[in-house]
Amino acid sequence: MTVKTYKGNSMAEALAQVKQELGPRAVILHTRSYKRGGVLGIGAKTIVEITAGLQPQSRQPAAAPAKKKSAAVAAARSNDSGAYDSVTATATAPRNTIRSAYGATTTPRINTEESASTRQLAASLLKEPSFELRNEISSLRTMVESLLQRTTSVAGQRTDLPEQLSKHYLQLIEQQVADELAYRIVEDLKAELPAEQLNNPVVVRDRLVAKLEGLLPANTAHTVARPATGVGCRTICLIGPTGVGKTTTIAKLAAAFKLRQRQKVGLITIDTYRIAAVDQLRTYANIIGVPLKVVLTPAELLAALKEMADCDTILIDTAGRSHADQLKLNELSSFIEIGKFSEVHLVLSSTTTQEGMEAALASFSKVRVDQIIFTKLDEAVSFGVLLNVARRASKALSYITTGQDVPDNIEVGQPRRLAKLILGEKL
């Protein structure tokens, strides 16, 4: 595989270079972003770097040379009937083993003393497979036909679909939507839309957006700009792996509630493992003008919640936990059980692999997960993975973040917004 690094001022620019030079067989191996230039960090430009390779074309294996006829078989045909029967019995032994596995009667060995009727019975048994075997063969045939239909393609597109559907199917696959899911979506559209509408790109795209939207659990309970309800204090706890952006997301939510809706907001942090995280949140709290409490134990958490009981919303930041660190997860669980929070949101980074997200989801679900927040969408290479994970979680998408700016770059997690991002809409 040929590997090369591409750089650009944005992810889109770097991806365009990869697509232009390597084409549709490009494989993304690694992405990162860093600052370059400026003085002491001031005026520095963000550079996006993509390492990509060119996947070699698979070569058609050479046809195996035809096997020569066995000398023993040739000799058997020229020998007497006894030798012929011996070879015949040996050749049919494997077939008898298969037939016995499916409940068929084993064919008796044929010899020169057998009557003509016995020979005819044996021949009929070999020609007509048992009922179970016929069903198995039929099932395998159906499976192979389905697989061939799904893999029939020219230049990466399915030739069994109308042009518009084929184009969108390829787009879903490029966005890393699960293959089974992409296949089901286009097959449903093919069955639902009449022929004249299948050739209308606007109609096909609108119906595809609606299909993707319907695959995501709707979030109708909350908004970023939530007005005070006067029915008690709302406590929102954010949990998740290390480095996914929990602290920055907490600051964005606090600013949105306090500055835009004039709510009374309080902040609590349990993240005492990283001094920088506490200092960062304290800086945000001072700028926004909200109180911050640092707690070390479940008892201190209860005291802080009681002290801030007159707030409209309390946001709780937690330390990042590895999905494999059961001890730290148990500690987090004790805080959540004591706090009895209104909502617990699992924060996942869009730059994480699907396997990494699903591993975090499995571990943190044992603690408690009510909704999901996807962060760093501005750094994501594709958005189909988010659809796969959200469906696996069966949890509503509460918020998405699209950058580092506070209080901006945060949106309510609307299924339609994610559907359009999968189909190429810009952030």
Tab-separated table of C-alpha atoms in Angstrom:
chain	number	residue	atom	x	y	z
A	1	MET	CA	0.000	0.000	0.000
A	2	THR	CA	1.278	3.461	-0.965
A	3	VAL	CA	1.073	5.821	2.036
A	4	LYS	CA	1.194	9.616	1.848
A	5	THR	CA	0.418	12.561	4.149
A	6	TYR	CA	-1.807	15.481	3.073
A	7	LYS	CA	-2.151	18.832	4.837
A	8	GLY	CA	-4.769	21.565	4.617
A	9	ASN	CA	-6.281	24.472	6.483
A	10	SER	CA	-9.438	22.413	7.125
A	11	MET	CA	-10.552	18.801	7.114
A	12	ALA	CA	-12.502	19.384	3.897
A	13	GLU	CA	-9.454	20.814	2.119
A	14	ALA	CA	-7.213	17.910	3.163
A	15	LEU	CA	-9.854	15.348	2.178
A	16	ALA	CA	-10.220	17.001	-1.214
A	17	GLN	CA	-6.479	16.487	-1.799
A	18	VAL	CA	-6.775	12.810	-0.858
A	19	LYS	CA	-9.771	12.299	-3.143
A	20	GLN	CA	-8.147	14.147	-6.062
A	21	GLU	CA	-4.857	12.233	-5.912
A	22	LEU	CA	-5.854	8.757	-4.698
A	23	GLY	CA	-9.440	8.529	-5.926
A	24	PRO	CA	-12.157	6.190	-4.602
A	25	ARG	CA	-9.674	3.512	-3.468
A	26	ALA	CA	-8.140	5.828	-0.860
A	27	VAL	CA	-7.992	4.483	2.706
A	28	ILE	CA	-7.759	6.985	5.609
A	29	LEU	CA	-5.135	5.686	8.080
A	30	HIS	CA	-4.773	8.590	10.532
A	31	THR	CA	-5.912	12.190	11.098
A	32	ARG	CA	-4.668	14.912	13.406
A	33	SER	CA	-4.726	18.689	13.762
A	34	TYR	CA	-2.095	21.028	15.182
A	35	LYS	CA	-1.159	24.704	15.397
A	36	ARG	CA	1.543	26.268	13.240
A	37	GLY	CA	3.029	29.724	13.207
A	38	GLY	CA	2.151	32.663	15.406
A	39	VAL	CA	3.988	34.038	18.402
A	40	LEU	CA	3.491	32.276	21.751
A	41	GLY	CA	0.396	30.656	20.322
A	42	ILE	CA	-1.124	33.965	19.180
A	43	GLY	CA	-2.088	34.077	15.526
A	44	ALA	CA	-1.284	30.409	15.009
A	45	LYS	CA	-3.102	28.623	12.185
A	46	THR	CA	-4.769	25.242	12.569
A	47	ILE	CA	-3.386	22.632	10.192
A	48	VAL	CA	-5.263	19.393	9.499
A	49	GLU	CA	-3.116	16.423	8.525
A	50	ILE	CA	-4.426	13.205	6.953
A	51	THR	CA	-2.375	10.086	6.366
A	52	ALA	CA	-3.908	8.024	3.576
A	53	GLY	CA	-2.977	5.039	1.516
A	54	LEU	CA	-3.968	3.590	-1.838
A	55	GLN	CA	-5.590	0.197	-1.514
A	56	PRO	CA	-4.168	-2.170	-4.149
A	57	GLN	CA	-6.603	-3.678	-6.594
A	58	SER	CA	-7.401	-7.289	-5.915
A	59	ARG	CA	-6.108	-9.630	-8.599
A	60	GLN	CA	-8.226	-12.411	-9.990
A	61	PRO	CA	-6.615	-15.700	-8.907
A	62	ALA	CA	-5.417	-17.850	-11.756
A	63	ALA	CA	-7.651	-20.753	-12.572
A	64	ALA	CA	-6.404	-23.957	-11.028
A	65	PRO	CA	-5.273	-26.513	-13.609
A	66	ALA	CA	-7.711	-29.312	-14.166
A	67	LYS	CA	-6.896	-32.368	-12.147
A	68	LYS	CA	-5.809	-35.384	-14.059
A	69	LYS	CA	-7.988	-38.411	-13.854
A	70	SER	CA	-6.886	-40.860	-11.260
A	71	ALA	CA	-4.960	-43.770	-12.642
A	72	ALA	CA	-6.733	-45.996	-10.170
A	73	VAL	CA	-10.144	-44.934	-11.496
A	74	ALA	CA	-9.017	-45.416	-15.104
A	75	ALA	CA	-7.678	-48.817	-14.248
A	76	ALA	CA	-10.842	-49.690	-12.362
A	77	ARG	CA	-12.965	-48.964	-15.419
A	78	SER	CA	-10.930	-51.425	-17.475
A	79	ASN	CA	-10.943	-54.135	-14.800
A	80	ASP	CA	-13.618	-56.609	-13.957
A	81	SER	CA	-16.928	-55.687	-12.348
A	82	GLY	CA	-15.683	-56.506	-8.853
A	83	ALA	CA	-12.900	-53.928	-9.052
A	84	TYR	CA	-15.314	-51.423	-10.549
A	85	ASP	CA	-17.749	-51.920	-7.664
A	86	SER	CA	-14.945	-51.433	-5.162
A	87	VAL	CA	-13.995	-48.072	-6.652
A	88	THR	CA	-17.680	-47.043	-6.857
A	89	ALA	CA	-18.232	-47.829	-3.198
A	90	THR	CA	-15.150	-45.824	-2.214
A	91	ALA	CA	-16.241	-42.816	-4.305
A	92	THR	CA	-19.726	-42.768	-2.799
A	93	ALA	CA	-18.527	-43.024	0.824
A	94	PRO	CA	-18.203	-39.255	1.359
A	95	ARG	CA	-21.689	-38.715	-0.051
A	96	ASN	CA	-23.058	-41.352	2.295
A	97	THR	CA	-21.463	-39.478	5.239
A	98	ILE	CA	-23.173	-36.256	4.223
A	99	ARG	CA	-26.494	-37.996	3.702
A	100	SER	CA	-26.320	-39.656	7.114
A	101	ALA	CA	-25.746	-36.233	8.708
A	102	TYR	CA	-29.085	-35.093	7.253
A	103	GLY	CA	-30.946	-38.216	8.264
A	104	ALA	CA	-30.918	-39.982	4.880
A	105	THR	CA	-30.585	-43.750	4.662
A	106	THR	CA	-26.994	-44.822	3.982
A	107	THR	CA	-26.575	-46.411	0.571
A	108	PRO	CA	-25.565	-50.047	0.939
A	109	ARG	CA	-22.331	-51.116	-0.675
A	110	ILE	CA	-22.882	-52.415	-4.161
A	111	ASN	CA	-21.284	-55.647	-5.211
A	112	THR	CA	-21.577	-58.075	-8.090
A	113	GLU	CA	-24.095	-60.267	-6.283
A	114	GLU	CA	-26.686	-57.461	-5.856
A	115	SER	CA	-29.815	-57.676	-7.916
A	116	ALA	CA	-30.771	-55.097	-10.555
A	117	SER	CA	-33.547	-53.762	-8.304
A	118	THR	CA	-31.055	-53.045	-5.501
A	119	ARG	CA	-28.844	-51.133	-7.925
A	120	GLN	CA	-31.811	-49.040	-9.080
A	121	LEU	CA	-32.771	-48.227	-5.486
A	122	ALA	CA	-29.224	-47.112	-4.679
A	123	ALA	CA	-29.101	-44.916	-7.773
A	124	SER	CA	-32.417	-43.248	-6.896
A	125	LEU	CA	-31.214	-42.459	-3.351
A	126	LEU	CA	-28.090	-40.785	-4.704
A	127	LYS	CA	-30.021	-38.749	-7.274
A	128	GLU	CA	-32.741	-37.494	-4.892
A	129	PRO	CA	-31.393	-35.729	-1.737
A	130	SER	CA	-33.361	-35.952	1.497
A	131	PHE	CA	-35.968	-33.310	2.370
A	132	GLU	CA	-33.652	-31.634	4.925
A	133	LEU	CA	-30.778	-31.502	2.463
A	134	ARG	CA	-32.993	-29.939	-0.229
A	135	ASN	CA	-34.085	-27.241	2.224
A	136	GLU	CA	-30.474	-26.541	3.169
A	137	ILE	CA	-29.454	-26.236	-0.475
A	138	SER	CA	-32.382	-23.916	-1.184
A	139	SER	CA	-31.433	-21.713	1.777
A	140	LEU	CA	-27.815	-21.516	0.645
A	141	ARG	CA	-28.909	-20.646	-2.900
A	142	THR	CA	-31.076	-17.773	-1.619
A	143	MET	CA	-28.232	-16.479	0.538
A	144	VAL	CA	-25.743	-16.530	-2.346
A	145	GLU	CA	-28.176	-14.784	-4.701
A	146	SER	CA	-28.772	-12.032	-2.119
A	147	LEU	CA	-25.040	-11.604	-1.592
A	148	LEU	CA	-24.355	-11.426	-5.313
A	149	GLN	CA	-27.090	-8.829	-5.737
A	150	ARG	CA	-25.671	-6.666	-2.951
A	151	THR	CA	-22.103	-6.853	-4.259
A	152	THR	CA	-22.953	-6.306	-7.918
A	153	SER	CA	-21.238	-3.029	-8.692
A	154	VAL	CA	-19.535	-0.967	-11.357
A	155	ALA	CA	-17.019	1.606	-10.084
A	156	GLY	CA	-18.379	1.129	-6.557
A	157	GLN	CA	-22.043	1.621	-7.448
A	158	ARG	CA	-24.841	-0.910	-7.340
A	159	THR	CA	-26.040	-1.606	-10.860
A	160	ASP	CA	-29.355	-3.052	-9.668
A	161	LEU	CA	-30.495	0.398	-8.435
A	162	PRO	CA	-31.669	3.519	-10.245
A	163	GLU	CA	-28.943	6.132	-10.691
A	164	GLN	CA	-30.049	8.396	-7.836
A	165	LEU	CA	-30.388	5.561	-5.329
A	166	SER	CA	-27.071	4.052	-6.404
A	167	LYS	CA	-25.336	7.385	-5.863
A	168	HIS	CA	-26.820	7.802	-2.376
A	169	TYR	CA	-26.054	4.192	-1.465
A	170	LEU	CA	-22.396	4.825	-2.284
A	171	GLN	CA	-22.527	8.042	-0.240
A	172	LEU	CA	-23.886	6.184	2.799
A	173	ILE	CA	-21.130	3.589	2.540
A	174	GLU	CA	-18.460	6.314	2.229
A	175	GLN	CA	-19.891	7.935	5.367
A	176	GLN	CA	-19.376	4.574	7.137
A	177	VAL	CA	-23.061	3.855	7.660
A	178	ALA	CA	-23.322	0.131	8.454
A	179	ASP	CA	-23.600	-1.826	5.200
A	180	GLU	CA	-26.709	-3.729	6.281
A	181	LEU	CA	-28.379	-0.468	7.265
A	182	ALA	CA	-27.462	1.322	4.015
A	183	TYR	CA	-28.715	-1.658	2.010
A	184	ARG	CA	-32.033	-1.720	3.875
A	185	ILE	CA	-32.578	2.038	3.470
A	186	VAL	CA	-32.145	2.077	-0.321
A	187	GLU	CA	-34.150	-1.118	-0.751
A	188	ASP	CA	-37.036	0.444	1.188
A	189	LEU	CA	-36.894	3.587	-0.970
A	190	LYS	CA	-36.770	1.494	-4.121
A	191	ALA	CA	-39.941	-0.316	-3.039
A	192	GLU	CA	-41.794	2.796	-1.818
A	193	LEU	CA	-41.156	5.315	-4.612
A	194	PRO	CA	-42.703	5.020	-8.097
A	195	ALA	CA	-40.343	4.875	-11.062
A	196	GLU	CA	-40.777	8.532	-12.082
A	197	GLN	CA	-39.884	9.740	-8.549
A	198	LEU	CA	-36.822	7.497	-8.349
A	199	ASN	CA	-35.280	9.612	-11.109
A	200	ASN	CA	-36.002	12.878	-9.275
A	201	PRO	CA	-32.910	13.781	-7.176
A	202	VAL	CA	-34.823	16.204	-4.933
A	203	VAL	CA	-37.528	13.678	-4.066
A	204	VAL	CA	-35.018	10.887	-3.468
A	205	ARG	CA	-32.853	13.063	-1.216
A	206	ASP	CA	-35.827	14.322	0.831
A	207	ARG	CA	-37.126	10.802	1.375
A	208	LEU	CA	-33.625	9.600	2.276
A	209	VAL	CA	-33.269	12.371	4.882
A	210	ALA	CA	-36.635	11.343	6.339
A	211	LYS	CA	-35.528	7.689	6.432
A	212	LEU	CA	-32.288	8.511	8.259
A	213	GLU	CA	-34.132	10.844	10.620
A	214	GLY	CA	-36.577	8.095	11.507
A	215	LEU	CA	-33.734	5.750	12.446
A	216	LEU	CA	-32.613	8.010	15.301
A	217	PRO	CA	-34.446	8.308	18.633
A	218	ALA	CA	-36.049	11.763	18.731
A	219	ASN	CA	-35.069	14.242	21.439
A	220	THR	CA	-38.064	16.443	22.200
A	221	ALA	CA	-37.546	16.930	25.933
A	222	HIS	CA	-34.750	19.478	26.062
A	223	THR	CA	-33.162	22.375	24.224
A	224	VAL	CA	-29.927	24.259	24.783
A	225	ALA	CA	-31.926	27.427	25.417
A	226	ARG	CA	-34.233	25.953	28.037
A	227	PRO	CA	-36.310	28.514	29.961
A	228	ALA	CA	-36.657	28.194	33.717
A	229	THR	CA	-39.683	26.077	34.555
A	230	GLY	CA	-40.105	26.955	38.208
A	231	VAL	CA	-40.765	23.304	39.053
A	232	GLY	CA	-37.499	22.563	40.796
A	233	CYS	CA	-33.804	22.283	40.126
A	234	ARG	CA	-32.641	20.365	37.059
A	235	THR	CA	-29.357	18.493	37.635
A	236	ILE	CA	-27.381	17.423	34.551
A	237	CYS	CA	-24.353	15.146	34.941
A	238	LEU	CA	-21.873	14.550	32.105
A	239	ILE	CA	-19.840	11.325	32.066
A	240	GLY	CA	-17.542	9.720	29.516
A	241	PRO	CA	-14.004	8.672	28.586
A	242	THR	CA	-10.984	10.935	28.972
A	243	GLY	CA	-10.465	13.675	26.402
A	244	VAL	CA	-13.931	13.750	24.828
A	245	GLY	CA	-14.636	17.391	25.805
A	246	LYS	CA	-16.865	17.115	28.883
A	247	THR	CA	-15.494	20.234	30.609
A	248	THR	CA	-15.791	22.436	27.525
A	249	THR	CA	-19.325	21.143	26.900
A	250	ILE	CA	-20.270	21.932	30.513
A	251	ALA	CA	-19.040	25.512	29.993
A	252	LYS	CA	-21.050	25.873	26.775
A	253	LEU	CA	-24.237	24.667	28.444
A	254	ALA	CA	-23.682	26.918	31.468
A	255	ALA	CA	-23.165	29.950	29.233
A	256	ALA	CA	-26.255	29.119	27.139
A	257	PHE	CA	-28.498	28.728	30.178
A	258	LYS	CA	-27.116	31.729	32.072
A	259	LEU	CA	-26.421	34.332	29.385
A	260	ARG	CA	-29.165	33.572	26.875
A	261	GLN	CA	-32.039	32.451	29.089
A	262	ARG	CA	-31.119	34.242	32.324
A	263	GLN	CA	-31.306	31.074	34.340
A	264	LYS	CA	-29.634	30.709	37.705
A	265	VAL	CA	-26.899	28.156	37.071
A	266	GLY	CA	-24.501	26.311	39.381
A	267	LEU	CA	-21.440	24.208	38.540
A	268	ILE	CA	-20.065	21.211	40.429
A	269	THR	CA	-16.938	19.297	39.467
A	270	ILE	CA	-15.940	15.839	40.644
A	271	ASP	CA	-12.923	15.879	38.301
A	272	THR	CA	-10.189	16.272	40.900
A	273	TYR	CA	-7.768	13.961	39.096
A	274	ARG	CA	-6.717	16.726	36.697
A	275	ILE	CA	-5.850	20.052	38.295
A	276	ALA	CA	-5.985	21.696	34.883
A	277	ALA	CA	-9.617	20.616	34.459
A	278	VAL	CA	-10.646	22.306	37.729
A	279	ASP	CA	-8.734	25.480	36.816
A	280	GLN	CA	-10.299	25.497	33.353
A	281	LEU	CA	-13.821	25.173	34.727
A	282	ARG	CA	-13.131	27.800	37.411
A	283	THR	CA	-12.009	30.218	34.688
A	284	TYR	CA	-15.221	29.615	32.737
A	285	ALA	CA	-17.296	30.006	35.923
A	286	ASN	CA	-15.694	33.376	36.686
A	287	ILE	CA	-16.248	34.632	33.135
A	288	ILE	CA	-19.878	33.484	32.999
A	289	GLY	CA	-20.552	34.545	36.583
A	290	VAL	CA	-21.766	31.278	38.129
A	291	PRO	CA	-20.737	29.543	41.389
A	292	LEU	CA	-18.450	26.498	41.270
A	293	LYS	CA	-18.106	23.776	43.908
A	294	VAL	CA	-15.296	21.208	43.941
A	295	VAL	CA	-16.265	17.946	45.683
A	296	LEU	CA	-14.182	14.922	46.619
A	297	THR	CA	-16.718	12.537	48.181
A	298	PRO	CA	-20.386	11.618	47.732
A	299	ALA	CA	-21.128	13.361	51.027
A	300	GLU	CA	-19.597	16.605	49.748
A	301	LEU	CA	-21.653	16.216	46.560
A	302	LEU	CA	-24.885	16.066	48.574
A	303	ALA	CA	-23.866	19.165	50.521
A	304	ALA	CA	-23.085	21.082	47.309
A	305	LEU	CA	-26.406	20.094	45.716
A	306	LYS	CA	-28.259	21.229	48.825
A	307	GLU	CA	-26.424	24.549	48.840
A	308	MET	CA	-27.334	25.184	45.192
A	309	ALA	CA	-30.923	23.992	45.484
A	310	ASP	CA	-32.258	27.416	44.512
A	311	CYS	CA	-30.636	27.199	41.052
A	312	ASP	CA	-32.671	26.462	37.938
A	313	THR	CA	-29.953	24.186	36.554
A	314	ILE	CA	-26.889	22.540	38.112
A	315	LEU	CA	-24.263	21.092	35.778
A	316	ILE	CA	-21.975	18.360	37.156
A	317	ASP	CA	-18.585	17.636	35.552
A	318	THR	CA	-16.891	14.283	36.174
A	319	ALA	CA	-13.420	12.876	35.597
A	320	GLY	CA	-12.789	10.923	32.418
A	321	ARG	CA	-12.810	7.178	32.983
A	322	SER	CA	-11.400	4.398	30.856
A	323	HIS	CA	-14.108	1.941	29.861
A	324	ALA	CA	-11.783	-0.827	31.090
A	325	ASP	CA	-11.145	0.672	34.565
A	326	GLN	CA	-13.878	-1.003	36.590
A	327	LEU	CA	-12.645	0.463	39.880
A	328	LYS	CA	-13.034	4.054	38.645
A	329	LEU	CA	-16.402	3.226	37.071
A	330	ASN	CA	-17.625	1.865	40.410
A	331	GLU	CA	-16.491	5.094	42.078
A	332	LEU	CA	-18.397	7.128	39.480
A	333	SER	CA	-21.466	4.951	40.026
A	334	SER	CA	-21.465	5.760	43.740
A	335	PHE	CA	-21.563	9.514	43.000
A	336	ILE	CA	-24.440	9.075	40.530
A	337	GLU	CA	-26.461	6.910	42.914
A	338	ILE	CA	-26.039	9.428	45.740
A	339	GLY	CA	-26.687	12.481	43.544
A	340	LYS	CA	-29.916	11.159	41.992
A	341	PHE	CA	-29.380	13.486	39.029
A	342	SER	CA	-32.239	14.471	36.727
A	343	GLU	CA	-30.207	13.480	33.663
A	344	VAL	CA	-26.964	11.636	32.953
A	345	HIS	CA	-25.454	12.297	29.508
A	346	LEU	CA	-22.700	10.125	28.026
A	347	VAL	CA	-20.225	12.294	26.079
A	348	LEU	CA	-18.532	10.645	23.079
A	349	SER	CA	-16.053	12.198	20.665
A	350	SER	CA	-16.841	11.994	16.936
A	351	THR	CA	-13.154	11.357	16.272
A	352	THR	CA	-13.279	8.023	18.130
A	353	THR	CA	-13.661	4.796	16.170
A	354	GLN	CA	-16.991	2.985	16.214
A	355	GLU	CA	-15.414	0.141	18.192
A	356	GLY	CA	-14.130	2.618	20.799
A	357	MET	CA	-17.523	4.312	21.120
A	358	GLU	CA	-19.351	1.018	21.479
A	359	ALA	CA	-16.896	-0.171	24.135
A	360	ALA	CA	-17.440	3.058	26.123
A	361	LEU	CA	-21.191	2.753	25.672
A	362	ALA	CA	-21.209	-0.813	26.997
A	363	SER	CA	-19.173	0.112	30.094
A	364	PHE	CA	-20.864	3.398	31.015
A	365	SER	CA	-24.352	1.959	30.432
A	366	LYS	CA	-23.733	-0.215	33.484
A	367	VAL	CA	-23.384	3.027	35.480
A	368	ARG	CA	-26.252	5.003	33.919
A	369	VAL	CA	-26.835	6.644	30.546
A	370	ASP	CA	-30.000	8.628	29.736
A	371	GLN	CA	-28.879	10.486	26.589
A	372	ILE	CA	-25.823	10.919	24.382
A	373	ILE	CA	-23.744	13.973	23.448
A	374	PHE	CA	-21.488	13.809	20.382
A	375	THR	CA	-18.596	16.286	20.465
A	376	LYS	CA	-15.941	17.489	17.982
A	377	LEU	CA	-18.082	17.057	14.868
A	378	ASP	CA	-15.836	19.668	13.232
A	379	GLU	CA	-12.959	17.154	13.452
A	380	ALA	CA	-14.930	14.093	12.306
A	381	VAL	CA	-13.942	12.364	9.070
A	382	SER	CA	-17.430	10.874	8.607
A	383	PHE	CA	-20.797	11.005	10.367
A	384	GLY	CA	-22.280	7.583	9.581
A	385	VAL	CA	-20.563	6.106	12.649
A	386	LEU	CA	-22.661	8.411	14.849
A	387	LEU	CA	-25.828	6.925	13.363
A	388	ASN	CA	-24.576	3.380	13.977
A	389	VAL	CA	-23.681	4.112	17.608
A	390	ALA	CA	-26.863	6.067	18.384
A	391	ARG	CA	-28.973	3.190	17.069
A	392	ARG	CA	-26.959	0.681	19.072
A	393	ALA	CA	-27.429	2.778	22.221
A	394	SER	CA	-31.181	3.328	21.666
A	395	LYS	CA	-30.729	6.652	23.463
A	396	ALA	CA	-31.782	10.101	22.281
A	397	LEU	CA	-29.080	12.474	21.066
A	398	SER	CA	-29.230	15.462	23.441
A	399	TYR	CA	-26.534	17.805	22.074
A	400	ILE	CA	-23.774	18.009	19.475
A	401	THR	CA	-20.752	20.309	19.549
A	402	THR	CA	-19.142	21.672	16.405
A	403	GLY	CA	-16.102	23.585	17.669
A	404	GLN	CA	-14.276	25.013	20.676
A	405	ASP	CA	-15.975	28.421	20.978
A	406	VAL	CA	-17.863	29.111	24.224
A	407	PRO	CA	-20.830	29.654	24.395
A	408	ASP	CA	-21.244	28.899	20.682
A	409	ASN	CA	-20.636	25.695	18.713
A	410	ILE	CA	-23.274	23.656	20.530
A	411	GLU	CA	-26.644	22.559	19.159
A	412	VAL	CA	-29.604	20.469	20.211
A	413	GLY	CA	-29.171	16.933	18.893
A	414	GLN	CA	-31.788	16.919	16.146
A	415	PRO	CA	-32.016	13.669	14.126
A	416	ARG	CA	-32.711	15.653	10.937
A	417	ARG	CA	-29.511	17.660	11.392
A	418	LEU	CA	-27.423	14.490	11.680
A	419	ALA	CA	-29.208	12.954	8.685
A	420	LYS	CA	-28.296	15.959	6.536
A	421	LEU	CA	-24.683	15.856	7.731
A	422	ILE	CA	-24.479	12.226	6.620
A	423	LEU	CA	-25.719	13.294	3.173
A	424	GLY	CA	-23.062	15.995	2.840
A	425	GLU	CA	-24.494	19.134	4.465
A	426	LYS	CA	-21.838	21.442	5.893
A	427	LEU	CA	-21.568	22.189	9.602
